[in-house]
């Protein structure tokens, strides 16, 4: 295989969470959002690589890191083998001529006070006009720039260009605005375009037209795309390979065809299953993952998907807070909450890594320990087998789990999966 | 089957400096009690205006004509105070972005107390909280969330809380305007499953306003397709999806991108401007089956086929 156009190696992007003076005095260490937490992938020349996941999984952070809008905490980004992880000012200018971003909302990407022609012209003034030899020269005259913008508008289907040049974004439809944004990006002759949800804001009846337009541009200009979306159906249509992201990690990556034909990771399966089918004769009961995507400041231990996973094993990373979540869910039933009142309230429980504990004060801790054991055995599922010990120390009830099995990406039937099932 | 809501010849026109914008035109729609009516259409088709018109939540420059009959009364003839009393009690509404509907400076508990006391000023805060806990359990939200502020909650939790606020007075109709558009697919499915189980429990009808045909196919009993302020087609979900009649419905269904899509399709052209008066079928310029009559004569609704579906098209 030839050298990939883009290679991302073990990329980590953490954001610090602001903590007040008192909170810092009280300790607990620095809180960080683990937006991207060890992601590796590569994109070959001419390929469409899709990053698919729900909000907060880190896909947009990756896009921003690639064009230098966000700084990587660690890891490497190589463009044609050249390290572009932390470019200086001049280097950044160069990176952005080669990697360009198309945002989700073209309305927000265009200044409302600037005609769309000027929006494109501005970029050409700053970066120069691309020549056929692949370098750039500064324009001799404004007329030359205007002519170049006309050429670009013609290329992206805004015809006649002179008609569109003096329009303001508000006078154009969503699809037309997205074409202006595409034109502005193409004016730099980039090699890689990062398209972050490029059709999410468009109406269904015109979405297909935009996708076809993007694919047409790709063929005409020999582009490579990183296509970022939450929509697995759209990704299936445009991507050659996809990576499924969950909470800062890629959980499954491989050829799109392979993954759609037979998804392996339980999260990929859940995502596929959740897509509504526009055929009422095929309604079926869906088994959905429990709860929501957890907070990325304290991602779950072991496999990050384990608390929600319908196929979780005892070795997937069960820990103290999972017990508390189980009790909380159980006590949504007012009747159960009353019957098991001696173990509550939920706020009195405390999680610390593999341990969950509750100081019972004057209540009999042994009775509570026995109750917790029954609850976990009855409704804890795979969590029950992960419990190492439920014990009483003084007045405190302690639930302790075994350490999880280490999680490493594995090659499974033509794709790479990060899951202990394989 | 009894109707919980009947719209007759409902029209909404926004007066603007450039003239009247006919956002909703001559809409007839009946929602059976305890059922889900899906109202689908693209941005600007008037579906949100229609939802708000029912609750009379439109801005001052909106002019409403026709009738909105709810529980035997015409809402358009009621005073502002009478409508306010119905709102939140018998008729409730949830919106796309729950963050903007909850007050960021108020704890969740205070949202509940305020809502309850707006209708029953005599209720003591402690009793109001007890009622809050009951509805929160129904939407599967732990009651400790009552002490939190909206920003401390996830998007899914916030939307559940919005639903719980609506349930307080056991409304006969819930208007859900793109309730899951801000949420991810898994959460979307969770929230709609929840809505479905709750509407049975509370014997509540739902007007589900959405652009997502997949959601309507999975959850709605009947579907109304809106285009340019008018109902293009309306009927029971299963036959409508099996055999869409209106060329716009056909185009819209073909343009859905799902996992089985093998060929992309888009409806040609763009939706028309709703400014000023128009003649003929609003879909005429984009229609692949247009005839000369379509340009000049507006197609009245007619009943088509065995399922007596309402279709506004000259083809039938």
XYZ file of C-alpha atoms in Angstrom:
738
model
C 0.000 0.000 0.000
C 1.227 3.482 -0.803
C 1.726 6.071 1.868
C -1.632 7.293 3.198
C -2.639 10.886 2.558
C -3.472 11.359 6.214
C -2.444 9.326 9.176
C -3.627 9.896 12.718
C -1.760 8.006 15.447
C -3.036 7.652 18.987
C -4.521 11.151 18.968
C -5.651 12.527 22.312
C -7.424 15.819 22.821
C -8.333 16.795 26.377
C -10.049 19.989 27.436
C -9.567 21.335 30.946
C -12.706 21.956 32.926
C -12.698 25.191 34.850
C -12.721 24.553 38.573
C -13.144 27.279 41.119
C -10.521 28.094 43.741
C -12.342 26.300 46.538
C -12.915 23.209 44.404
C -9.193 23.110 43.624
C -8.320 23.510 47.295
C -10.601 20.623 48.111
C -8.572 18.559 45.673
C -9.729 15.743 43.491
C -7.184 16.565 40.775
C -7.699 18.346 37.515
C -10.905 17.573 35.676
C -10.509 17.042 31.946
C -12.958 16.311 29.170
C -11.552 13.312 27.336
C -12.927 14.452 23.983
C -10.641 12.267 21.895
C -8.858 9.559 23.804
C -6.438 7.526 21.710
C -7.735 7.486 18.153
C -5.796 6.098 15.189
C -6.859 5.909 11.542
C -5.512 6.627 8.108
C -7.059 7.868 4.879
C -5.727 6.881 1.459
C -5.583 9.297 -1.468
C -8.957 9.454 -3.206
C -10.829 7.713 -0.407
C -13.939 8.783 1.513
C -13.419 7.897 5.149
C -16.400 8.316 7.461
C -16.302 9.029 11.182
C -19.705 8.167 12.590
C -20.985 8.653 16.099
C -23.388 10.489 18.356
C -22.958 14.022 19.663
C -20.088 14.284 22.078
C -18.201 11.278 20.723
C -15.312 13.504 19.618
C -15.762 13.422 15.859
C -15.935 17.199 15.443
C -12.990 17.664 17.799
C -10.946 15.465 15.466
C -12.006 17.635 12.508
C -10.957 20.782 14.334
C -7.654 19.280 15.418
C -6.806 18.368 11.822
C -7.022 22.001 10.685
C -5.315 23.371 13.786
C -8.374 24.946 15.413
C -7.828 22.768 18.465
C -4.455 21.581 19.757
C -3.760 17.899 20.190
C -2.828 16.879 23.742
C -0.740 13.984 22.437
C -0.423 11.722 19.446
C 0.545 12.492 15.884
C -1.093 13.751 12.699
C 0.875 13.032 9.521
C -0.074 14.551 6.162
C 1.787 12.791 3.325
C 4.245 11.658 5.983
C 4.901 15.174 7.240
C 4.172 15.895 10.888
C 1.420 18.538 11.091
C 0.343 17.894 14.679
C 1.442 21.214 16.135
C 2.263 23.578 13.282
C 3.620 27.083 13.925
C 1.797 30.085 12.427
C 3.364 29.698 9.018
C 2.937 25.956 9.036
C -0.723 26.349 9.960
C -1.271 28.616 6.961
C 0.180 25.847 4.784
C -1.828 23.093 6.476
C -5.050 24.954 5.829
C -4.282 25.220 2.138
C -4.154 21.442 2.007
C -6.828 20.466 4.532
C -10.096 22.376 4.480
C -13.267 22.127 6.501
C -16.896 22.296 5.407
C -19.171 22.948 8.357
C -22.648 21.757 9.098
C -24.307 25.164 9.068
C -23.486 27.218 5.959
C -25.455 30.113 7.418
C -23.026 30.375 10.317
C -20.003 29.876 8.053
C -20.826 32.910 5.913
C -20.754 36.484 7.152
C -24.222 38.005 6.781
C -22.643 41.396 6.009
C -20.505 40.196 3.112
C -21.675 39.239 -0.358
C -20.967 35.604 -1.116
C -18.679 36.646 -3.961
C -16.566 38.692 -1.571
C -16.498 35.807 0.902
C -14.729 33.690 -1.691
C -12.612 36.570 -3.030
C -11.271 37.275 0.452
C -9.760 33.834 0.695
C -8.107 34.246 -2.701
C -6.656 37.582 -1.618
C -5.172 36.051 1.513
C -3.820 32.866 -0.003
C -3.272 33.902 -3.645
C -4.650 32.296 -6.775
C -3.739 28.674 -7.332
C -1.816 28.046 -10.561
C -1.747 24.942 -12.698
C 1.717 24.136 -11.392
C 0.302 23.696 -7.912
C 1.699 26.854 -6.317
C -0.020 30.185 -5.692
C 0.502 33.690 -6.999
C -0.990 36.891 -5.705
C -3.505 38.451 -8.039
C -2.380 41.409 -10.157
C -5.784 43.073 -10.039
C -9.209 42.888 -8.486
C -10.572 41.982 -11.899
C -8.437 38.870 -11.871
C -9.848 37.855 -8.485
C -13.395 38.480 -9.615
C -12.771 36.318 -12.678
C -11.386 33.554 -10.460
C -14.483 33.691 -8.221
C -16.675 33.462 -11.326
C -14.737 30.362 -12.334
C -15.294 28.822 -8.893
C -19.017 29.668 -8.850
C -19.365 28.082 -12.251
C -17.570 25.007 -10.930
C -19.928 24.605 -7.962
C -23.046 25.164 -10.051
C -23.888 28.729 -9.057
C -24.705 29.904 -12.556
C -24.613 32.547 -13.917
C -21.788 33.512 -11.523
C -22.260 37.266 -12.038
C -25.817 36.893 -10.724
C -24.668 35.235 -7.492
C -21.520 37.287 -6.849
C -23.335 40.234 -5.282
C -25.900 38.216 -3.332
C -25.921 38.151 0.460
C -26.222 34.775 2.204
C -29.773 35.583 3.288
C -30.850 35.725 -0.347
C -29.758 32.141 -1.037
C -31.274 28.769 -0.140
C -29.524 26.348 2.224
C -28.231 24.265 -0.662
C -26.886 27.319 -2.488
C -25.139 28.552 0.645
C -23.507 25.155 1.065
C -22.284 25.474 -2.545
C -20.723 28.857 -1.742
C -18.942 27.294 1.229
C -17.751 24.426 -0.977
C -16.539 26.972 -3.532
C -14.625 28.930 -0.920
C -12.934 25.720 0.178
C -12.152 24.640 -3.389
C -10.593 28.016 -4.157
C -7.589 26.869 -2.166
C -7.290 23.607 -4.127
C -7.092 21.497 -0.962
C -6.187 17.825 -1.111
C -8.262 16.728 1.843
C -11.701 18.084 2.674
C -13.115 17.470 6.109
C -16.886 17.644 5.739
C -18.534 17.925 9.163
C -22.216 16.966 8.803
C -22.460 18.764 5.435
C -26.077 17.802 4.756
C -27.556 17.652 8.260
C -29.143 21.107 8.007
C -30.716 20.503 4.596
C -34.212 19.277 3.906
C -34.626 15.662 2.921
C -35.898 16.458 -0.570
C -32.676 18.303 -1.464
C -30.164 16.370 0.658
C -29.420 13.829 -2.045
C -28.587 16.619 -4.486
C -25.943 17.977 -2.100
C -24.395 14.540 -1.581
C -24.243 13.983 -5.328
C -22.666 17.404 -5.729
C -19.969 16.609 -3.155
C -19.167 13.302 -4.842
C -19.053 15.007 -8.241
C -16.563 17.576 -6.911
C -14.468 14.794 -5.474
C -14.216 13.059 -8.836
C -13.552 16.274 -10.757
C -10.846 17.568 -8.420
C -9.332 14.265 -7.249
C -10.215 15.030 -3.651
C -10.077 12.933 -0.529
C -12.837 13.304 2.062
C -13.089 12.823 5.762
C -16.860 12.640 6.092
C -18.157 13.243 9.591
C -21.759 12.383 10.377
C -24.132 10.985 12.965
C -26.216 9.457 10.195
C -25.212 5.893 9.383
C -27.512 5.793 6.369
C -25.818 8.751 4.693
C -22.386 7.414 5.597
C -23.241 4.103 3.972
C -23.933 5.880 0.757
C -20.781 7.942 0.458
C -18.027 6.259 2.487
C -15.497 3.684 1.372
C -14.391 3.008 4.927
C -15.916 4.039 8.229
C -14.896 4.346 11.846
C -17.592 4.167 14.524
C -16.814 6.451 17.461
C -18.076 6.273 21.006
C -16.972 8.611 23.779
C -13.585 9.513 22.317
C -12.647 6.073 20.970
C -13.055 4.301 17.643
C -14.848 1.069 18.536
C -15.055 -0.428 15.059
C -13.284 0.526 11.848
C -13.107 -1.061 8.433
C -14.560 -1.122 4.926
C -18.076 0.332 4.975
C -19.479 -2.624 3.066
C -18.107 -5.110 5.600
C -19.373 -3.219 8.637
C -22.879 -2.600 7.283
C -23.227 -6.206 6.137
C -22.291 -7.608 9.535
C -21.668 -5.105 12.344
C -19.606 -6.622 15.154
C -19.428 -4.071 17.957
C -22.622 -3.948 20.056
C -22.596 -0.148 19.761
C -22.500 -0.284 15.960
C -25.409 -2.703 16.094
C -27.349 -0.430 18.415
C -26.809 2.574 16.163
C -27.936 0.674 13.089
C -30.965 -0.688 14.829
C -32.072 2.711 16.102
C -32.415 4.209 12.609
C -36.124 4.592 11.913
C -37.293 2.640 8.877
C -39.706 4.517 6.599
C -41.894 1.460 6.189
C -44.722 1.051 8.705
C -45.288 -2.577 7.679
C -41.890 -3.444 9.178
C -42.316 -1.977 12.642
C -40.546 -4.020 15.263
C -39.772 -3.739 18.940
C -36.265 -2.385 19.356
C -33.914 -3.320 22.131
C -32.186 -0.030 22.789
C -29.069 0.557 24.896
C -29.925 1.838 28.350
C -29.459 5.444 29.354
C -27.388 8.064 27.624
C -23.801 8.684 26.616
C -21.923 9.234 29.907
C -19.975 12.344 30.821
C -16.595 12.447 29.063
C -14.950 13.995 32.126
C -15.109 10.642 33.892
C -15.573 8.072 31.131
C -16.546 4.599 32.369
C -13.707 2.212 33.166
C -12.925 -0.745 30.912
C -14.976 -0.575 27.747
C -16.742 2.785 27.731
C -19.912 1.264 26.370
C -20.216 -1.415 29.068
C -22.862 0.254 31.288
C -25.253 0.490 28.300
C -24.199 -2.587 26.385
C -26.805 -5.317 25.825
C -24.036 -7.933 25.374
C -21.728 -6.915 28.233
C -19.554 -9.550 29.916
C -18.449 -9.726 33.578
C -14.957 -8.647 32.433
C -15.984 -5.472 30.574
C -15.102 -2.985 33.306
C -17.783 -3.037 36.019
C -17.022 -0.584 38.790
C -18.442 1.146 41.860
C -20.600 3.704 40.092
C -22.381 0.958 38.137
C -23.858 -0.291 41.430
C -25.115 3.173 42.240
C -26.632 3.482 38.748
C -28.363 0.120 39.245
C -29.871 1.232 42.567
C -30.964 4.544 41.082
C -32.709 2.863 38.190
C -34.340 0.349 40.511
C -35.629 2.976 42.894
C -37.426 4.804 40.109
C -40.152 2.448 41.199
C -41.610 4.158 44.256
C -42.691 0.785 45.612
C -39.205 -0.752 45.409
C -37.639 2.404 46.802
C -39.875 2.103 49.851
C -39.259 -1.624 50.331
C -35.475 -1.232 50.023
C -35.409 2.000 51.976
C -32.738 0.854 54.455
C -30.104 0.898 51.684
C -30.960 4.426 50.551
C -30.874 7.269 49.920
C -28.858 7.139 46.726
C -26.898 10.302 47.603
C -25.307 8.526 50.571
C -23.540 6.066 48.268
C -20.094 6.910 47.054
C -18.089 5.426 44.177
C -14.324 5.177 44.138
C -12.926 3.267 41.180
C -13.768 -0.403 41.581
C -15.470 0.252 44.905
C -18.905 1.515 45.938
C -19.426 2.298 49.619
C -21.992 3.612 52.047
C -21.450 4.528 55.662
C -24.534 3.200 57.473
C -24.047 5.087 60.745
C -26.369 3.506 63.279
C -28.251 1.243 60.839
C -27.208 -2.413 60.740
C -24.639 -2.606 57.888
C -24.912 -6.420 57.624
C -28.608 -6.268 56.706
C -27.847 -3.695 54.017
C -24.921 -5.743 52.674
C -27.234 -8.751 52.364
C -29.889 -6.661 50.618
C -27.357 -5.253 48.131
C -26.107 -8.780 47.423
C -29.641 -9.924 46.621
C -30.317 -6.900 44.407
C -27.104 -7.362 42.413
C -27.647 -11.102 42.034
C -31.219 -10.616 40.879
C -30.923 -7.690 38.531
C -27.273 -6.873 38.046
C -26.865 -9.079 34.943
C -23.194 -9.580 34.037
C -22.288 -7.124 36.785
C -23.159 -9.763 39.384
C -20.357 -12.060 38.225
C -17.872 -9.197 38.265
C -18.334 -8.599 42.001
C -15.273 -9.621 43.937
C -16.601 -9.006 47.381
C -19.483 -7.437 49.305
C -18.298 -6.796 52.843
C -18.747 -4.720 55.961
C -15.891 -2.684 57.437
C -16.940 -1.069 60.702
C -20.181 0.730 59.856
C -19.482 0.842 56.116
C -20.883 -1.452 53.424
C -18.423 -2.007 50.578
C -18.998 -3.502 47.134
C -15.777 -4.250 45.303
C -15.295 -5.411 41.699
C -12.562 -7.380 39.989
C -10.292 -5.465 37.644
C -11.483 -5.600 33.990
C -9.723 -7.478 31.254
C -7.532 -5.158 29.174
C -9.233 -3.961 25.992
C -7.177 -4.040 22.794
C -8.321 -3.512 19.204
C -8.603 -6.832 17.386
C -8.829 -7.774 13.745
C -12.180 -9.523 13.248
C -13.410 -10.600 9.818
C -11.933 -7.774 7.793
C -12.340 -4.927 10.283
C -10.862 -3.851 13.600
C -13.085 -4.049 16.672
C -12.432 -2.972 20.243
C -14.620 -5.387 22.172
C -14.042 -8.325 24.521
C -16.642 -10.439 22.718
C -14.011 -11.193 20.087
C -63.769 6.851 17.673
C -64.074 10.326 19.123
C -62.111 13.282 17.903
C -60.020 15.209 20.395
C -59.187 17.966 17.952
C -60.827 19.147 14.744
C -59.326 21.804 12.516
C -61.629 23.277 9.895
C -60.467 25.601 7.158
C -57.667 26.791 9.390
C -55.547 29.503 7.793
C -52.745 31.542 9.294
C -51.330 34.587 7.552
C -48.374 36.558 8.881
C -48.633 40.235 8.020
C -45.202 41.502 7.024
C -43.957 44.726 5.466
C -43.703 42.871 2.167
C -47.246 41.550 2.315
C -49.065 38.537 3.742
C -47.193 35.238 4.214
C -49.696 32.413 3.925
C -48.052 29.975 6.322
C -51.108 27.735 6.763
C -53.925 27.642 4.247
C -57.322 26.039 4.532
C -56.277 23.039 6.627
C -58.809 20.413 7.695
C -57.464 17.855 10.139
C -59.024 15.569 12.736
C -57.076 13.830 15.500
C -58.750 10.878 17.192
C -58.369 10.655 20.944
C -55.526 8.432 22.076
C -53.918 8.332 18.635
C -50.698 9.664 17.123
C -51.082 11.955 14.140
C -47.827 12.519 12.292
C -47.528 15.885 10.574
C -44.597 15.802 8.142
C -43.105 18.381 5.878
C -39.939 20.281 5.187
C -38.722 23.541 6.699
C -41.066 26.385 5.976
C -44.055 24.236 5.042
C -46.094 25.626 7.923
C -46.103 22.592 10.201
C -44.778 24.441 13.260
C -47.108 27.366 12.657
C -49.979 24.895 12.569
C -48.904 23.375 15.909
C -48.607 26.758 17.551
C -51.863 27.976 16.049
C -53.717 25.217 17.893
C -52.373 26.540 21.191
C -52.766 30.134 19.995
C -49.082 30.726 20.584
C -48.588 32.808 17.441
C -47.061 36.289 17.359
C -49.256 39.387 17.074
C -48.802 39.762 13.325
C -50.472 36.384 12.707
C -54.047 36.414 11.508
C -56.052 33.213 12.084
C -59.171 32.144 10.211
C -61.285 28.996 10.418
C -61.916 26.940 13.525
C -59.957 24.849 16.019
C -62.423 22.679 17.894
C -61.082 21.085 21.040
C -63.303 19.308 23.571
C -66.419 20.827 22.011
C -65.140 24.401 22.109
C -63.755 26.589 19.346
C -60.394 27.765 20.654
C -60.351 30.731 18.286
C -63.426 32.216 19.957
C -62.098 31.908 23.526
C -60.591 34.785 25.441
C -56.842 34.882 26.101
C -57.462 33.909 29.724
C -59.611 30.922 28.814
C -56.946 29.702 26.407
C -54.245 30.151 29.022
C -56.207 27.953 31.363
C -56.517 25.194 28.730
C -52.873 25.412 27.817
C -50.719 23.194 29.981
C -53.851 21.664 31.494
C -55.774 20.057 28.621
C -53.432 20.871 25.787
C -49.685 20.702 26.135
C -46.731 21.213 23.870
C -43.079 20.158 23.767
C -40.471 21.680 21.521
C -37.310 20.777 19.677
C -34.744 22.171 22.068
C -35.617 21.502 25.701
C -32.709 23.672 26.902
C -34.343 26.832 25.635
C -37.680 25.901 27.221
C -36.384 25.437 30.741
C -35.342 28.499 32.704
C -31.560 28.222 33.300
C -31.854 30.109 36.594
C -34.539 27.852 38.067
C -34.079 24.464 39.656
C -36.127 21.662 38.106
C -38.319 21.548 41.237
C -39.338 25.177 40.754
C -40.415 24.511 37.186
C -42.832 21.931 38.538
C -44.087 24.061 41.412
C -44.601 27.054 39.142
C -46.468 25.024 36.526
C -48.778 23.419 39.064
C -49.496 26.634 40.939
C -50.176 28.512 37.692
C -53.275 26.358 37.357
C -54.007 25.560 41.001
C -52.731 28.487 43.080
C -53.933 26.798 46.275
C -51.600 23.803 46.053
C -48.874 23.795 48.701
C -45.292 23.432 47.369
C -44.855 20.120 49.254
C -47.906 18.628 47.568
C -46.775 19.965 44.215
C -43.435 18.194 44.724
C -45.197 14.915 45.434
C -47.031 15.233 42.126
C -43.748 16.094 40.407
C -42.144 12.904 41.760
C -44.986 10.801 40.426
C -44.742 12.123 36.858
C -40.944 12.012 36.971
C -41.101 8.316 37.815
C -43.407 7.848 34.818
C -40.803 9.351 32.498
C -38.048 7.407 34.302
C -36.170 10.323 35.806
C -34.750 9.866 39.340
C -36.325 12.346 41.734
C -32.959 13.733 42.914
C -32.877 15.631 39.598
C -35.489 17.959 41.117
C -32.728 19.774 42.973
C -30.658 20.382 39.862
C -30.476 23.179 37.329
C -31.214 22.498 33.639
C -27.548 22.808 32.594
C -26.628 19.942 34.922
C -28.822 17.554 32.953
C -28.289 15.773 29.667
C -30.396 16.533 26.595
C -32.403 13.350 27.014
C -33.126 14.094 30.695
C -34.262 17.617 29.823
C -36.675 16.367 27.193
C -38.018 13.797 29.670
C -38.559 16.607 32.162
C -40.406 18.660 29.538
C -42.659 15.661 28.937
C -43.188 15.238 32.689
C -44.217 18.904 32.979
C -46.785 18.290 30.252
C -48.163 15.231 32.040
C -48.942 17.059 35.299
C -52.534 17.791 34.327
C -53.110 14.745 32.167
C -53.763 16.608 28.898
C -55.974 15.128 26.183
C -53.586 16.253 23.463
C -49.833 16.709 23.407
C -48.339 18.656 20.524
C -44.755 17.520 20.008
C -42.914 19.822 17.604
C -39.741 18.032 16.439
C -39.318 16.624 19.963
C -36.246 14.553 19.129
C -34.545 16.532 16.382
C -31.877 17.801 18.778
C -31.212 14.256 20.034
C -29.159 11.359 18.697
C -30.759 8.331 17.067
C -30.652 6.068 20.112
C -32.078 8.749 22.393
C -34.654 9.645 19.774
C -35.884 6.083 19.719
C -35.891 5.970 23.546
C -37.929 9.171 23.864
C -40.473 8.074 21.286
C -40.871 4.666 22.901
C -41.435 6.507 26.166
C -44.013 8.826 24.591
C -45.796 5.855 23.130
C -46.069 4.007 26.431
C -47.078 7.157 28.302
C -49.822 8.122 25.891
C -51.490 4.795 26.526
C -51.149 5.193 30.262
C -52.496 8.750 30.228
C -54.969 8.195 27.362
C -53.476 11.103 25.497
C -53.376 11.901 21.769
C -50.161 13.198 20.194
C -49.648 15.486 17.232
C -46.105 14.564 16.196
C -44.660 17.326 14.023
C -41.482 16.226 12.272
C -39.477 16.292 9.069
C -38.461 12.670 9.639
C -40.585 10.242 7.621
C -38.963 7.295 9.364
C -40.289 8.409 12.761
C -43.778 8.849 11.412
C -43.664 5.417 9.782
C -42.650 3.829 13.069
C -44.925 5.657 15.462
C -47.882 7.435 13.861
C -51.362 5.997 13.332
C -52.164 8.545 10.659
C -50.012 10.877 8.593
C -50.628 14.322 7.159
C -48.114 15.550 4.593
C -47.842 19.303 4.407
C -46.513 21.336 1.525
C -46.472 25.117 1.136
C -48.940 25.654 3.965
C -51.470 23.092 2.805
C -52.184 19.439 3.449
C -51.135 17.579 0.299
C -52.175 14.136 1.502
C -53.601 12.644 4.680
C -54.473 9.084 5.621
C -53.714 5.971 7.683
C -49.955 5.365 7.941
C -49.656 1.875 6.473
C -51.511 2.405 3.167
C -50.055 5.884 2.758
C -46.493 4.586 2.921
C -47.324 1.548 0.813
C -48.891 3.594 -1.941
C -48.281 7.334 -1.685
C -50.648 9.180 -4.012
C -49.584 12.802 -4.105
C -46.499 13.360 -6.304
C -44.911 15.346 -3.455
C -45.381 12.476 -0.995
C -43.952 10.132 -3.602
C -40.928 12.392 -4.122
C -40.410 12.875 -0.403
C -40.470 9.123 0.229
C -38.059 8.478 -2.617
C -35.644 11.087 -1.263
C -35.299 9.419 2.144
C -31.791 8.061 2.580
C -31.959 4.874 4.618
C -29.821 1.775 4.897
C -31.448 0.228 1.857
C -31.119 3.228 -0.436
C -29.353 2.240 -3.629
C -30.037 5.331 -5.687
C -30.143 8.893 -4.465
C -33.109 11.006 -5.422
C -34.043 14.611 -4.794
C -37.224 16.442 -5.613
C -36.234 18.994 -8.271
C -36.423 22.694 -7.468
C -37.076 24.435 -4.174
C -40.268 25.058 -2.166
C -42.201 28.163 -3.277
C -42.359 31.429 -1.411
C -45.505 31.727 0.675
C -45.578 35.477 0.205
C -48.604 36.843 -1.606
C -51.457 35.083 -3.322
C -50.870 32.141 -5.603
C -52.968 30.261 -8.072
C -52.817 26.630 -9.119
C -51.137 23.777 -7.284
C -48.232 24.980 -5.129
C -46.216 21.895 -6.120
C -46.700 22.553 -9.847
C -43.171 23.856 -10.670
C -41.483 20.826 -9.043
C -43.958 18.133 -10.034
C -42.917 15.423 -12.460
C -46.533 14.588 -13.289
C -47.849 18.106 -13.810
C -50.614 18.797 -16.292
C -51.766 22.083 -17.764
C -54.712 22.295 -15.374
C -52.331 22.260 -12.374
C -50.874 25.633 -13.232
C -54.125 27.545 -13.008
C -56.587 25.543 -10.909
C -55.987 24.735 -7.269
C -56.607 21.024 -6.586
C -59.318 20.553 -3.967
C -58.988 17.692 -1.494
C -60.642 14.514 -2.753
C -61.053 11.084 -1.212
C -59.070 8.467 -3.125
C -58.943 4.682 -3.021
C -60.218 2.096 -0.570
C -58.718 3.806 2.439
C -60.531 7.007 1.388
C -57.332 8.950 1.616
C -57.413 12.714 1.315
C -55.320 13.856 -1.628
C -55.040 17.345 -3.084
C -54.038 16.506 -6.646
C -55.608 16.736 -10.093
C -54.379 13.229 -10.957
C -57.261 11.748 -9.009
